[in-house]
CSV table of C-alpha atoms in Angstrom, one decimal:
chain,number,residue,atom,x,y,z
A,99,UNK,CA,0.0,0.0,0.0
A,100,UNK,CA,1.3,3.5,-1.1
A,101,UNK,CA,1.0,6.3,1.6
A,102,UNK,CA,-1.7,8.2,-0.3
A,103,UNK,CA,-3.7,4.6,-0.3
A,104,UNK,CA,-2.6,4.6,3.4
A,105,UNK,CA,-3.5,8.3,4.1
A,106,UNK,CA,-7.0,7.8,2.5
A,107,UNK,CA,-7.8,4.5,4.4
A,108,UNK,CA,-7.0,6.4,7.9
A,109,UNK,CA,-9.4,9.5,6.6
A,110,UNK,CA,-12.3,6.9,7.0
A,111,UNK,CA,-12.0,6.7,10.4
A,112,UNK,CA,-12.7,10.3,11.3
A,113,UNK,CA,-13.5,9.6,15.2
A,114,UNK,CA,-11.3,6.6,16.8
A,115,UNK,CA,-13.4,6.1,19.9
A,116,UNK,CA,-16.9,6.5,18.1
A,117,UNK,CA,-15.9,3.8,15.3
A,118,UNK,CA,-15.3,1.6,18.9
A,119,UNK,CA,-18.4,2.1,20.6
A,120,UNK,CA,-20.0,1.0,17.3
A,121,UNK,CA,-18.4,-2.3,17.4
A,122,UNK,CA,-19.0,-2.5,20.9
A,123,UNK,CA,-22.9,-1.8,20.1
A,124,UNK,CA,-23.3,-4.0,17.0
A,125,UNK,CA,-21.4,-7.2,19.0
A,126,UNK,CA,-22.6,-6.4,22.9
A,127,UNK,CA,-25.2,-4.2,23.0
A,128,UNK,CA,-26.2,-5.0,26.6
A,129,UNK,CA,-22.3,-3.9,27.6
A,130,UNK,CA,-24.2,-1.0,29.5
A,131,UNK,CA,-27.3,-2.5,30.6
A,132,UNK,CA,-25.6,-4.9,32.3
A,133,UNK,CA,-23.1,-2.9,33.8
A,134,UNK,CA,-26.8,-0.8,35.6
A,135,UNK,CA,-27.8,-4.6,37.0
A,136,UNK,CA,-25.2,-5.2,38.7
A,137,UNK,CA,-25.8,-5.5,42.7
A,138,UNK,CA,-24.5,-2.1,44.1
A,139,UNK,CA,-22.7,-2.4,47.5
A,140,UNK,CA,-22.8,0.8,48.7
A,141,UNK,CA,-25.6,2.1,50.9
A,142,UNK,CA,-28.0,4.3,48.4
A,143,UNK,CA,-29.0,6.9,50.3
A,144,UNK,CA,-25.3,8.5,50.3
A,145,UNK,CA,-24.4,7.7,46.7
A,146,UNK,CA,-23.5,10.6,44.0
A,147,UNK,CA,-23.0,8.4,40.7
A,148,UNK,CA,-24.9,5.5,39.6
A,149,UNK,CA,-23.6,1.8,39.3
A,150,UNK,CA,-23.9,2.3,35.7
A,151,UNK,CA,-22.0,5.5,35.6
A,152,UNK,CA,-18.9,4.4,38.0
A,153,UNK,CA,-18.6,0.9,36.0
A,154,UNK,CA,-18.7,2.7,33.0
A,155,UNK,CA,-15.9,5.7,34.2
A,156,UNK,CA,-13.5,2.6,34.8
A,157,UNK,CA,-14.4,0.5,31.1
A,158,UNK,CA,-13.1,3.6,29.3
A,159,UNK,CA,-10.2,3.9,31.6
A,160,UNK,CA,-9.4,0.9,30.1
A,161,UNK,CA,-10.4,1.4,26.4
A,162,UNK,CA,-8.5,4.6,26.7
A,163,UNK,CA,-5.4,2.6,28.3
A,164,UNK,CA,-5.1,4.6,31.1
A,165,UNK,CA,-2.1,3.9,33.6
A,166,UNK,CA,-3.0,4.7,36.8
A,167,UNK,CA,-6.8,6.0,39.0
A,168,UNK,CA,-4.5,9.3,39.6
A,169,UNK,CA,-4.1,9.8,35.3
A,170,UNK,CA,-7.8,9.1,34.5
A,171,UNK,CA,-9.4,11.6,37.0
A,172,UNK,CA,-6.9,14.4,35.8
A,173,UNK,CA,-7.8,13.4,32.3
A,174,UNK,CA,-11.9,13.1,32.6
A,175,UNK,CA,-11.8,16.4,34.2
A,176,UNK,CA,-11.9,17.8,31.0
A,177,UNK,CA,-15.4,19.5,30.0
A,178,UNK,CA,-15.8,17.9,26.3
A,179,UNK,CA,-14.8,14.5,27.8
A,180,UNK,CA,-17.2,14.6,30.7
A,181,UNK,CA,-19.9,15.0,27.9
A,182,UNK,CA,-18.9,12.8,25.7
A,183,UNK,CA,-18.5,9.7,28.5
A,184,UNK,CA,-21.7,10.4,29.8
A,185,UNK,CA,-23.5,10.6,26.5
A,186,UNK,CA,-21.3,7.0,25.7
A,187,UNK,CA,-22.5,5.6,28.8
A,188,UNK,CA,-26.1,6.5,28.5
A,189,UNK,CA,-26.6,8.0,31.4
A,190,UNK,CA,-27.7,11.8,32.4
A,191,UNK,CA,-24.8,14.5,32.5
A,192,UNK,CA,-23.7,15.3,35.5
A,193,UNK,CA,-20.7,18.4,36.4
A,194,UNK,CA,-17.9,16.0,36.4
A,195,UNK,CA,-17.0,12.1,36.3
A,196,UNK,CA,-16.5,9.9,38.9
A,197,UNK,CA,-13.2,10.7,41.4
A,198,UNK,CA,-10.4,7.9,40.8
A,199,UNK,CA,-10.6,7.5,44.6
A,200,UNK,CA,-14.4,7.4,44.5
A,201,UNK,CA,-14.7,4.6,41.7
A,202,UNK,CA,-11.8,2.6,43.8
A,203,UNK,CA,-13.9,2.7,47.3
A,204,UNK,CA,-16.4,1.0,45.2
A,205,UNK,CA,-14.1,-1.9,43.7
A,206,UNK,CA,-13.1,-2.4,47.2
A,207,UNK,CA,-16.7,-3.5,48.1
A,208,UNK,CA,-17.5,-4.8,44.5
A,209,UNK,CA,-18.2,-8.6,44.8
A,210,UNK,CA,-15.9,-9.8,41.8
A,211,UNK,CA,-18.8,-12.0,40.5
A,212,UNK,CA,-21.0,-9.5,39.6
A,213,UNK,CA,-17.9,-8.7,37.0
A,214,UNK,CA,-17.4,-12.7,36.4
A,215,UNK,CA,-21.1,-12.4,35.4
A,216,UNK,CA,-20.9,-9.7,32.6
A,217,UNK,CA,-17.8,-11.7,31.3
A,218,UNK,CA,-20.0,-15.1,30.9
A,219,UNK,CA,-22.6,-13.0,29.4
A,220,UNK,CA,-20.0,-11.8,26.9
A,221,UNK,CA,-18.5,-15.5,26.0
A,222,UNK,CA,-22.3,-17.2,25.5
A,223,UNK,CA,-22.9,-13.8,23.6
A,224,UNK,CA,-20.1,-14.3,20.9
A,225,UNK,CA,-21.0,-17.8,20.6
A,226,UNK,CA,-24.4,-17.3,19.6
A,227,UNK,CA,-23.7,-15.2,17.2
A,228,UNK,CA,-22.2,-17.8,15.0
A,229,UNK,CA,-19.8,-15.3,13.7
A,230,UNK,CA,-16.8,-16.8,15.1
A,231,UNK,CA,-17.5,-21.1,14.6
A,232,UNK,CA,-14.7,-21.4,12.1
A,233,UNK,CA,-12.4,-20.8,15.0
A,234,UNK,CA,-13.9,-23.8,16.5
A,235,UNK,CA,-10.9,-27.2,16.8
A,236,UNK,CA,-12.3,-30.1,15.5
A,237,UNK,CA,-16.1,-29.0,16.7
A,238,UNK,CA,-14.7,-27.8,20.2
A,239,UNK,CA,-14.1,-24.1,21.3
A,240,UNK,CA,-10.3,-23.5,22.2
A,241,UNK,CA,-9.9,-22.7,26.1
A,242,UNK,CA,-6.3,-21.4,26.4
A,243,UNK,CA,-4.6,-21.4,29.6
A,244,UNK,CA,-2.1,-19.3,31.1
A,245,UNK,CA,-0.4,-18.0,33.9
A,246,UNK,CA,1.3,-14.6,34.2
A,247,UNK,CA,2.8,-12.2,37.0
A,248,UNK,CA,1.2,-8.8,37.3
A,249,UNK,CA,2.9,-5.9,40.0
A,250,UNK,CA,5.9,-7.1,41.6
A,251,UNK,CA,7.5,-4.9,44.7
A,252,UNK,CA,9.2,-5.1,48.1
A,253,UNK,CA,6.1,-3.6,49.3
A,254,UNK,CA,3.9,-6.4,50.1
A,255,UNK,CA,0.5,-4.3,49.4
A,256,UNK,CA,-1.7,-7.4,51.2
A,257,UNK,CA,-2.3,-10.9,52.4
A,258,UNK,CA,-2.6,-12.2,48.8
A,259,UNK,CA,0.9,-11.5,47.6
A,260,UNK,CA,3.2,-14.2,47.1
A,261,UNK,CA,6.7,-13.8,48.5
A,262,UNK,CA,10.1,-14.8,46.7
A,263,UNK,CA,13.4,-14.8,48.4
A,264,UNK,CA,16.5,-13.7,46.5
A,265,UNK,CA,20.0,-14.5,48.0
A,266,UNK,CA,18.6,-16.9,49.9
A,267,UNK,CA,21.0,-17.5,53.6
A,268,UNK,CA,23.6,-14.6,52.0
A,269,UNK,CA,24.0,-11.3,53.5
A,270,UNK,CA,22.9,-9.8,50.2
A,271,UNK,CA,19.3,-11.7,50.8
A,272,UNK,CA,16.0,-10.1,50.5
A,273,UNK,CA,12.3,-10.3,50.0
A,274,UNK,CA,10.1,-8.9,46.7
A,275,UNK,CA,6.4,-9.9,46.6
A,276,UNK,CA,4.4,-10.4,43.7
A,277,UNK,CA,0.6,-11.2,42.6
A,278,UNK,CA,0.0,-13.2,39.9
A,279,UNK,CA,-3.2,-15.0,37.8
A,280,UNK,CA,-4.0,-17.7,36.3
A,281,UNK,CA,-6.2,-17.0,33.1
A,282,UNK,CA,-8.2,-19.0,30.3
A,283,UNK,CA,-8.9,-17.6,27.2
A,284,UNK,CA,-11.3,-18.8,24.7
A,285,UNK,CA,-9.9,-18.7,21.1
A,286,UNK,CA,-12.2,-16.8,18.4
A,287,UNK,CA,-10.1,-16.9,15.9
A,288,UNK,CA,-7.9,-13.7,13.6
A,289,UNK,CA,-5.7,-13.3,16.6
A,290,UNK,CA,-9.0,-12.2,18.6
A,291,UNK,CA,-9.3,-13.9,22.5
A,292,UNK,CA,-11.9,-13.5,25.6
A,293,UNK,CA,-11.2,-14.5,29.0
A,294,UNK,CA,-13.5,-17.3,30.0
A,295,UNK,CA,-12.1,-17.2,33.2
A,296,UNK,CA,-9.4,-15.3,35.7
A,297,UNK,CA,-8.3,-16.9,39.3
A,298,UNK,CA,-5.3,-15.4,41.5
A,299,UNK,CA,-2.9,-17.2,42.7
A,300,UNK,CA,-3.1,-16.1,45.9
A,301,UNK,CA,-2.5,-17.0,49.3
A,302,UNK,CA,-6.0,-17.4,50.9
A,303,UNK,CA,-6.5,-16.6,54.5
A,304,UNK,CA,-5.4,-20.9,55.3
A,305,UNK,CA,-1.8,-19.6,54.2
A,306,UNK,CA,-2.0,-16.5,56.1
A,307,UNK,CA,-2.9,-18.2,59.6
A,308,UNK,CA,-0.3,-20.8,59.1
A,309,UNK,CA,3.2,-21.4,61.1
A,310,UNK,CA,6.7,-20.7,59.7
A,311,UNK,CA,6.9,-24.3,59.3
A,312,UNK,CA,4.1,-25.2,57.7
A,313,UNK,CA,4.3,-22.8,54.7
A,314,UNK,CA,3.3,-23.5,51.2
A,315,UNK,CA,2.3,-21.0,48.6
A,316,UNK,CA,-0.3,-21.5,45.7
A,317,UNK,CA,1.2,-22.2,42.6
A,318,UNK,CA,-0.3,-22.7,39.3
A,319,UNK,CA,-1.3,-26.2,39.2
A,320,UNK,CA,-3.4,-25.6,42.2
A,321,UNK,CA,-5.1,-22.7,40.5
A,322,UNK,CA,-5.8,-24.6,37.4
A,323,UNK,CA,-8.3,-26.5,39.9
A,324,UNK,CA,-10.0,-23.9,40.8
A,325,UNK,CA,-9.9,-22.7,37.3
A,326,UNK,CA,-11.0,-25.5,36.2
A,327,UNK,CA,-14.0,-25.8,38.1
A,328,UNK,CA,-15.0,-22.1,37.6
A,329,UNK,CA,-15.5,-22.7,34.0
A,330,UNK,CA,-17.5,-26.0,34.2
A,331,UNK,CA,-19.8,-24.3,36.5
A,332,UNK,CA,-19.9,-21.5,33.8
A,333,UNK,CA,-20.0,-23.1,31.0
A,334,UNK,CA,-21.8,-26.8,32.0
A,335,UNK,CA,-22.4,-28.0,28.3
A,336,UNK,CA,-19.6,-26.2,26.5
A,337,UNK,CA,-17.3,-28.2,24.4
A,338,UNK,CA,-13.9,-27.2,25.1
A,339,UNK,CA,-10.6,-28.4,24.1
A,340,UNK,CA,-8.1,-26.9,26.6
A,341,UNK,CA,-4.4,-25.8,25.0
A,342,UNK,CA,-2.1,-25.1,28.1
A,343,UNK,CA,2.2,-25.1,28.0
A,344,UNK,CA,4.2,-28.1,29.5
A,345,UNK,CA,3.6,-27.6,32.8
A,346,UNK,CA,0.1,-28.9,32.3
A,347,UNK,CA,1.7,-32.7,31.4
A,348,UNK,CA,0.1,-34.2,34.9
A,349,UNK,CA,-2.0,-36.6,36.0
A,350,UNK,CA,-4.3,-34.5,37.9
A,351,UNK,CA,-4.7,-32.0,35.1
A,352,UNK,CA,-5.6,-35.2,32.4
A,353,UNK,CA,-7.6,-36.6,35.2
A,354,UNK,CA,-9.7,-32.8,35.5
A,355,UNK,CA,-10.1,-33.3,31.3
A,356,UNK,CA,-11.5,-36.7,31.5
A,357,UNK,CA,-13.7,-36.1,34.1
A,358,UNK,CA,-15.3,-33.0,33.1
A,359,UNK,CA,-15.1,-34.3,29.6
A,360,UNK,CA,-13.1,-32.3,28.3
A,361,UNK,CA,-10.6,-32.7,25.0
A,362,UNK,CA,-6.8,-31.3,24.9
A,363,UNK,CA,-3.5,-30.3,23.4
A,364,UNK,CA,-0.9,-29.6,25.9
A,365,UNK,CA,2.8,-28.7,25.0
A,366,UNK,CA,5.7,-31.6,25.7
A,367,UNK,CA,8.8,-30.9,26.8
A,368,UNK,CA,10.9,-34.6,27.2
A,369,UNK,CA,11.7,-32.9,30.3
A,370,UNK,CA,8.1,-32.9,31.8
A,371,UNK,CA,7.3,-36.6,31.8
A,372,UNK,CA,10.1,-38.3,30.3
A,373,UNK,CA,8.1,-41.8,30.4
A,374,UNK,CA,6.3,-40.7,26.9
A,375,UNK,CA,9.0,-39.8,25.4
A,376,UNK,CA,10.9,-42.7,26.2
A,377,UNK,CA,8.1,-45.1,25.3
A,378,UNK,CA,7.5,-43.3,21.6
A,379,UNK,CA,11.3,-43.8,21.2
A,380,UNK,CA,11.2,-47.1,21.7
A,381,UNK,CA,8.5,-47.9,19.0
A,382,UNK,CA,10.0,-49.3,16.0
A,383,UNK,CA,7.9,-47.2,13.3
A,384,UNK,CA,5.8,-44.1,13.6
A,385,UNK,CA,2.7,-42.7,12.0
A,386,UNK,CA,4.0,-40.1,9.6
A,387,UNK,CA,2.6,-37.4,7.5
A,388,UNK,CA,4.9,-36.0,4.9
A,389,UNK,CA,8.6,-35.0,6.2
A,390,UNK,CA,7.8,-32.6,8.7
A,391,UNK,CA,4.8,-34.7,11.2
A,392,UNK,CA,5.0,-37.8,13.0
A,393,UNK,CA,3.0,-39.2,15.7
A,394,UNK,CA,1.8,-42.3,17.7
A,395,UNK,CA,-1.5,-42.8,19.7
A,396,UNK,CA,-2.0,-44.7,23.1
A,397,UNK,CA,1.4,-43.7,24.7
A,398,UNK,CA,1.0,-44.8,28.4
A,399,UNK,CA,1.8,-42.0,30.7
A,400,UNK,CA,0.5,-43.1,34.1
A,401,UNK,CA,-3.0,-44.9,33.7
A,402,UNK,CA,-4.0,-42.2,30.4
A,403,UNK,CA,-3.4,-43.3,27.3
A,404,UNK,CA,-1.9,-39.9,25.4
A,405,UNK,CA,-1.3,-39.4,21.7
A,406,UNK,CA,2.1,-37.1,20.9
A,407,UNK,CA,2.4,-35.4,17.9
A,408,UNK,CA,6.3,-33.9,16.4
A,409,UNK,CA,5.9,-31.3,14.1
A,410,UNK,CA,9.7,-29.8,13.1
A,411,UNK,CA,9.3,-26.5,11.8
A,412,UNK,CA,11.8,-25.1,9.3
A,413,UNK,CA,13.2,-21.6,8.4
A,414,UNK,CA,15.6,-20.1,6.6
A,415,UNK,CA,17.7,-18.1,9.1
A,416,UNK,CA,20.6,-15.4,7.6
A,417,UNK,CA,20.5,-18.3,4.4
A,418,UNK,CA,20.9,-21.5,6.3
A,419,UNK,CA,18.0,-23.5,7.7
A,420,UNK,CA,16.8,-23.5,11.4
A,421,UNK,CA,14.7,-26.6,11.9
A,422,UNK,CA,12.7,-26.2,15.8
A,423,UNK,CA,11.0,-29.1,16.9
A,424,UNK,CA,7.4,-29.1,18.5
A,425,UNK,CA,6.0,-31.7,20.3
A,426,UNK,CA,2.4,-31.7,22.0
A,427,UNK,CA,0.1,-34.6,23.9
A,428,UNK,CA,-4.0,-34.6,22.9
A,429,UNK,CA,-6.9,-36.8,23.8
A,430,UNK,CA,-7.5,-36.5,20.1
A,431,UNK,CA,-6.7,-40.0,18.0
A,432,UNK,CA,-4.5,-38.4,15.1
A,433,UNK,CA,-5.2,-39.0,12.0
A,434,UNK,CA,-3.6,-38.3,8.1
A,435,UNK,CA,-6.6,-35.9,8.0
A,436,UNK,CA,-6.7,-34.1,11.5
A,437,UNK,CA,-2.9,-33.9,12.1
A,438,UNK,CA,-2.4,-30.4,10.7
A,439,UNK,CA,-5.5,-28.7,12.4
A,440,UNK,CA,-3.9,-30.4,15.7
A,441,UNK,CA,-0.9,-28.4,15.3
A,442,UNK,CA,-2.3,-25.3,14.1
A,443,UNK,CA,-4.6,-25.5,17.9
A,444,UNK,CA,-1.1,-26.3,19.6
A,445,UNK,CA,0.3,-23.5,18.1
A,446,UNK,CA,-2.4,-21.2,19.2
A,447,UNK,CA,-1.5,-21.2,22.8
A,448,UNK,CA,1.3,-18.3,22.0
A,449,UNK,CA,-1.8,-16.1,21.3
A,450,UNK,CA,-2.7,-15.9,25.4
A,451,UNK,CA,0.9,-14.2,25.4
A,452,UNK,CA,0.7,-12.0,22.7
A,453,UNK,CA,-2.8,-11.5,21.9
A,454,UNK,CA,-3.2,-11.3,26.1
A,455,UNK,CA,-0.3,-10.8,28.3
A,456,UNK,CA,1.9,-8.5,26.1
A,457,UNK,CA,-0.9,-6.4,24.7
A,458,UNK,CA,-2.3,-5.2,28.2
A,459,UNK,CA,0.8,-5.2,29.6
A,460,UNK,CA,2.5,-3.2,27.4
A,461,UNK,CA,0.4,-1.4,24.2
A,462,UNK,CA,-3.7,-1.5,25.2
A,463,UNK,CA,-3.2,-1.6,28.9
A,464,UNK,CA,-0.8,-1.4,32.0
A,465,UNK,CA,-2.1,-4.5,34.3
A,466,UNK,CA,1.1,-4.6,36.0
A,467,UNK,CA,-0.2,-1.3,37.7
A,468,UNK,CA,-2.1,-2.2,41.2
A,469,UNK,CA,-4.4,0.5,40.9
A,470,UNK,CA,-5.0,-0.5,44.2
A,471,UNK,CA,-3.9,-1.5,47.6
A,472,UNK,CA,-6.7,-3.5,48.1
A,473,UNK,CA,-7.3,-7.2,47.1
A,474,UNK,CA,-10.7,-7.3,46.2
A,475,UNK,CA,-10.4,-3.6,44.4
A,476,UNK,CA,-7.4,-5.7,42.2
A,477,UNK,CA,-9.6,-8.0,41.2
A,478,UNK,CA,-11.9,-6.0,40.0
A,479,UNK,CA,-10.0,-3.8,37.9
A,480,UNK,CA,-8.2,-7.1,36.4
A,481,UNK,CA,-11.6,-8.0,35.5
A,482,UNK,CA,-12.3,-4.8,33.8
A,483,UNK,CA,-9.6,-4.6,32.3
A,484,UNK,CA,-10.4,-7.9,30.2
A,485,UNK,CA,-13.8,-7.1,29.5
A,486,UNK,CA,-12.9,-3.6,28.1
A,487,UNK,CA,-9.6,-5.3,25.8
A,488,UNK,CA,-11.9,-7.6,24.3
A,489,UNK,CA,-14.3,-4.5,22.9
A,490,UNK,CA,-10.6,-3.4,21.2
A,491,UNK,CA,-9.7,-6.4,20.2
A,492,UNK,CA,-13.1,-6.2,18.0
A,493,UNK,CA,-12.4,-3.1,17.0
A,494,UNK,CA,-9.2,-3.4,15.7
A,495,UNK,CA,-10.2,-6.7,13.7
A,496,UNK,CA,-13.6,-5.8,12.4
A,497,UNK,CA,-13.1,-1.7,11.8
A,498,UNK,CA,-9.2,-1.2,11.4
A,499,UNK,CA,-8.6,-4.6,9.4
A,500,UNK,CA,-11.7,-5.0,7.6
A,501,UNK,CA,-11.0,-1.1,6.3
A,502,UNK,CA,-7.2,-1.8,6.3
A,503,UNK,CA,-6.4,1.4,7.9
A,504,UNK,CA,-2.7,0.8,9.9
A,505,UNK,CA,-1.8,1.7,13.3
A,506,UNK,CA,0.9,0.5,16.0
A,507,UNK,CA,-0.5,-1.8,18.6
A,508,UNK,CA,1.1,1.4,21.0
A,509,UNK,CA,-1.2,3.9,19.4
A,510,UNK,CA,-4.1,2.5,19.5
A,511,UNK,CA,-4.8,2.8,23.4
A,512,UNK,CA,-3.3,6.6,22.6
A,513,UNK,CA,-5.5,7.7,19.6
A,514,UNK,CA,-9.2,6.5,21.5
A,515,UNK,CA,-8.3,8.5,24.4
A,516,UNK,CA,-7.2,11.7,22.4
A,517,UNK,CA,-10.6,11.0,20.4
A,518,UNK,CA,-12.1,11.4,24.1
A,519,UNK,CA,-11.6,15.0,23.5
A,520,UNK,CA,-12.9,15.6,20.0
A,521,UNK,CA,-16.8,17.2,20.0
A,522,UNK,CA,-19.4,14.9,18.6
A,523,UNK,CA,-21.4,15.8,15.5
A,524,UNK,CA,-24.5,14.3,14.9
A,525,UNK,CA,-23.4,11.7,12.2
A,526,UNK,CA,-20.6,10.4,14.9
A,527,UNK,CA,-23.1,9.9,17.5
A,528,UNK,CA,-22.7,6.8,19.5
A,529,UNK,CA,-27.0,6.7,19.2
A,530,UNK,CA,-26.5,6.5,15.3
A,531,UNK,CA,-26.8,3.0,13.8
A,532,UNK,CA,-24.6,3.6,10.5
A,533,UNK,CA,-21.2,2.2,10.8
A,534,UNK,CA,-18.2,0.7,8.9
A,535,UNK,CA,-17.9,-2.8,10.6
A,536,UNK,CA,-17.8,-5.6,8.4
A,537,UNK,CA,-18.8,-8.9,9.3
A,538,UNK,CA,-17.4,-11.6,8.6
């Protein structure tokens, strides 16, 4: 594309954060409706904003990548903001918007499940529509697990953080504590993903109260229980192949599949259960499809029968060739037919790190920041924070793609909020059921 092709494609987006809200409309219209039903904590005879308008202050915090409560009321103080959010949110105008201190009292008495609940609404939403089934892995939706670390200090800002000792018995030793979550994405396919589900890894109020002794912190594999559970309760009937990395290669994790019925494609490392990889190499032939894939069902790792795939990947790397090998376990019986698709679903568990971790972390959203001292308020804002990337993530795919208009991942966060600013004309009016989306 020339730069005149490229300078006309970004003149059809004359308003960043109304082209957004249209997307948001024409995929979730109930965003804001269900943001008014949910169960308000505080005592209502002393409240100032509604539910509605304090959940909605904090969504386009996070559609406008804000950085910290301090930065977003300094920036919604503005007069042309104030009237745009409100007129966004739906609500009557009011002098100015919520107080960053003000919308973090109410996270701090927020049940998280009233944010869990917009979330599910959001999933069974999308998969109504019908819009995203090719994304679908051999008839199942893609669950993609993940853990990552969020703020990391040598404050330790409450009981939930996780401690880790560096130096350990030197005089240079010390203590930095950290808080970290265990997340599950659902896969919709062109590099767009959802959370299904969130859970801390935390240390619950049995760690607290426990001796010196006696010590053990959470860790990920006992998160991926809770997890786990949280999304069959969710999602009862929902056909689900969970993709997770190698740590995942357990008994109690294939035992959690089976029973909840469950399919999946976990990443293998020899290193992680060495028995599978020592039975396959003892088999005298393999199943192979063309040079690059071989495989072998009914390994015996424990009392599951596994299937393992190998897929070597080759490149041309400053003109010589870098062959990588990939190896992954599935409850799937590979085929000649299925083996690709297999591979293509294993591969897919790098999008929870690019198309999740790295994009809030870094160019759509800080969620390293705390936000908050408090545990409860942290969830909360995690929890927003998802629900308001997945809106961009919509936008970017079904306005800025579909109309191939360009834009760094680090601007996009940038040019919604400036668009905050801009006054609305009738034809760019939220209300206004004209847009450019295309469907696919």
């Amino acid at each position: 594309m020339s730069r005149e092709q490229d300078r006309i494609k970004k003149k059809l987006e004359k308003n960043p954060i109304v082209e957004c809200n249209k997307i948001q409309k024409k995929f979730y219209p109930e965003l804001f409706k269900k943001f008014e039903e949910v169960k308000d904590p505080r005592h209502q005879s002393y409240i100032e904003y509604t539910i509605k308008t304090m959940l909605g202050t904090l969504y386009y915090k996070c559609i406008g990548g804000i950085s910290s409560m301090r930065e977003m009321t300094s920036v919604f103080n503005d007069e042309t903001v104030v009237k745009n959010l409100y007129s966004f949110i739906g609500n009557e105008e009011q002098n100015y918007m919520p107080h960053g201190v003000t919308v973090n009292e109410l996270l701090e008495k927020l049940d998280p499940a009233e944010l869990e609940n917009v979330q599910k609404d959001i999933v069974y939403t999308m998969i109504r529509r019908k819009t995203f089934d090719n994304a679908k892995v051999l008839k199942k939706w893609q669950v993609i697990v993940d853990a990552t670390e969020l703020d990391e200090g040598y404050l330790k800002k409450n009981n939930g953080y996780l401690s880790r000792c560096y130096n350990k018995g030197e005089t240079t030793e010390f203590t930095k504590y950290h808080r970290s979550i265990l997340e599950a994405k659902i896969y919709f396919g062109n590099n767009v993903v959802c959370s299904i589900a969130s859970e801390p890894i935390e240390n619950s109020e049995e760690y607290v109260n426990q001796s010196e002794e006696l010590i053990k912190q959470d860790c990920e594999s006992k998160a991926f229980v809770r997890l786990a559970a949280k999304i069959k309760k969710k999602f009862p009937r929902l056909p689900i192949v969970i993709t997770a990395d190698g740590l995942y290669v357990t008994k109690k994790v294939l035992q959690i599949c089976k029973d909840y019925k469950w399919d999946y494609i976990i990443r293998y490392k020899e290193g992680s259960a060495s028995s599978i990889a020592k039975e396959y190499r003892a088999l005298p032939e393999k199943e192979k499809t063309g040079t690059d894939i071989e495989y072998q069902n009914k390994i015996m790792f424990q009392e599951f029968d596994v299937n393992l795939i190998y897929y070597k990947e080759k490149k041309i790397v400053n003109k010589a060739e870098k062959v990588t090998e990939f190896a992954w376990i599935t409850s799937y019986e590979i085929t000649k037919s299925n083996a690709k698709k297999i591979i293509s679903a294993g591969r897919n568990r790098w999008k929870i790190e690019n198309q999740g971790f790295n994009r809030q972390k870094h160019w759509q959203g800080n969620i390293e920041h705390a936000y908050s001292w408090n545990e409860r308020a942290q969830k909360n804002h995690y929890l927003m924070e998802q629900i308001a990337d997945f809106m961009k993530q919509l936008y970017e795919h079904f306005f800025l793609e579909k109309n191939e208009i360009k834009k760094l991942q680090k601007n996009i966060s940038s040019e919604l909020l400036a668009s905050f600013r801009r006054h609305l004309t009738e034809t760019e009016d939220i209300n206004t059921e004209l847009h450019m989306a295309v469907l696919n």
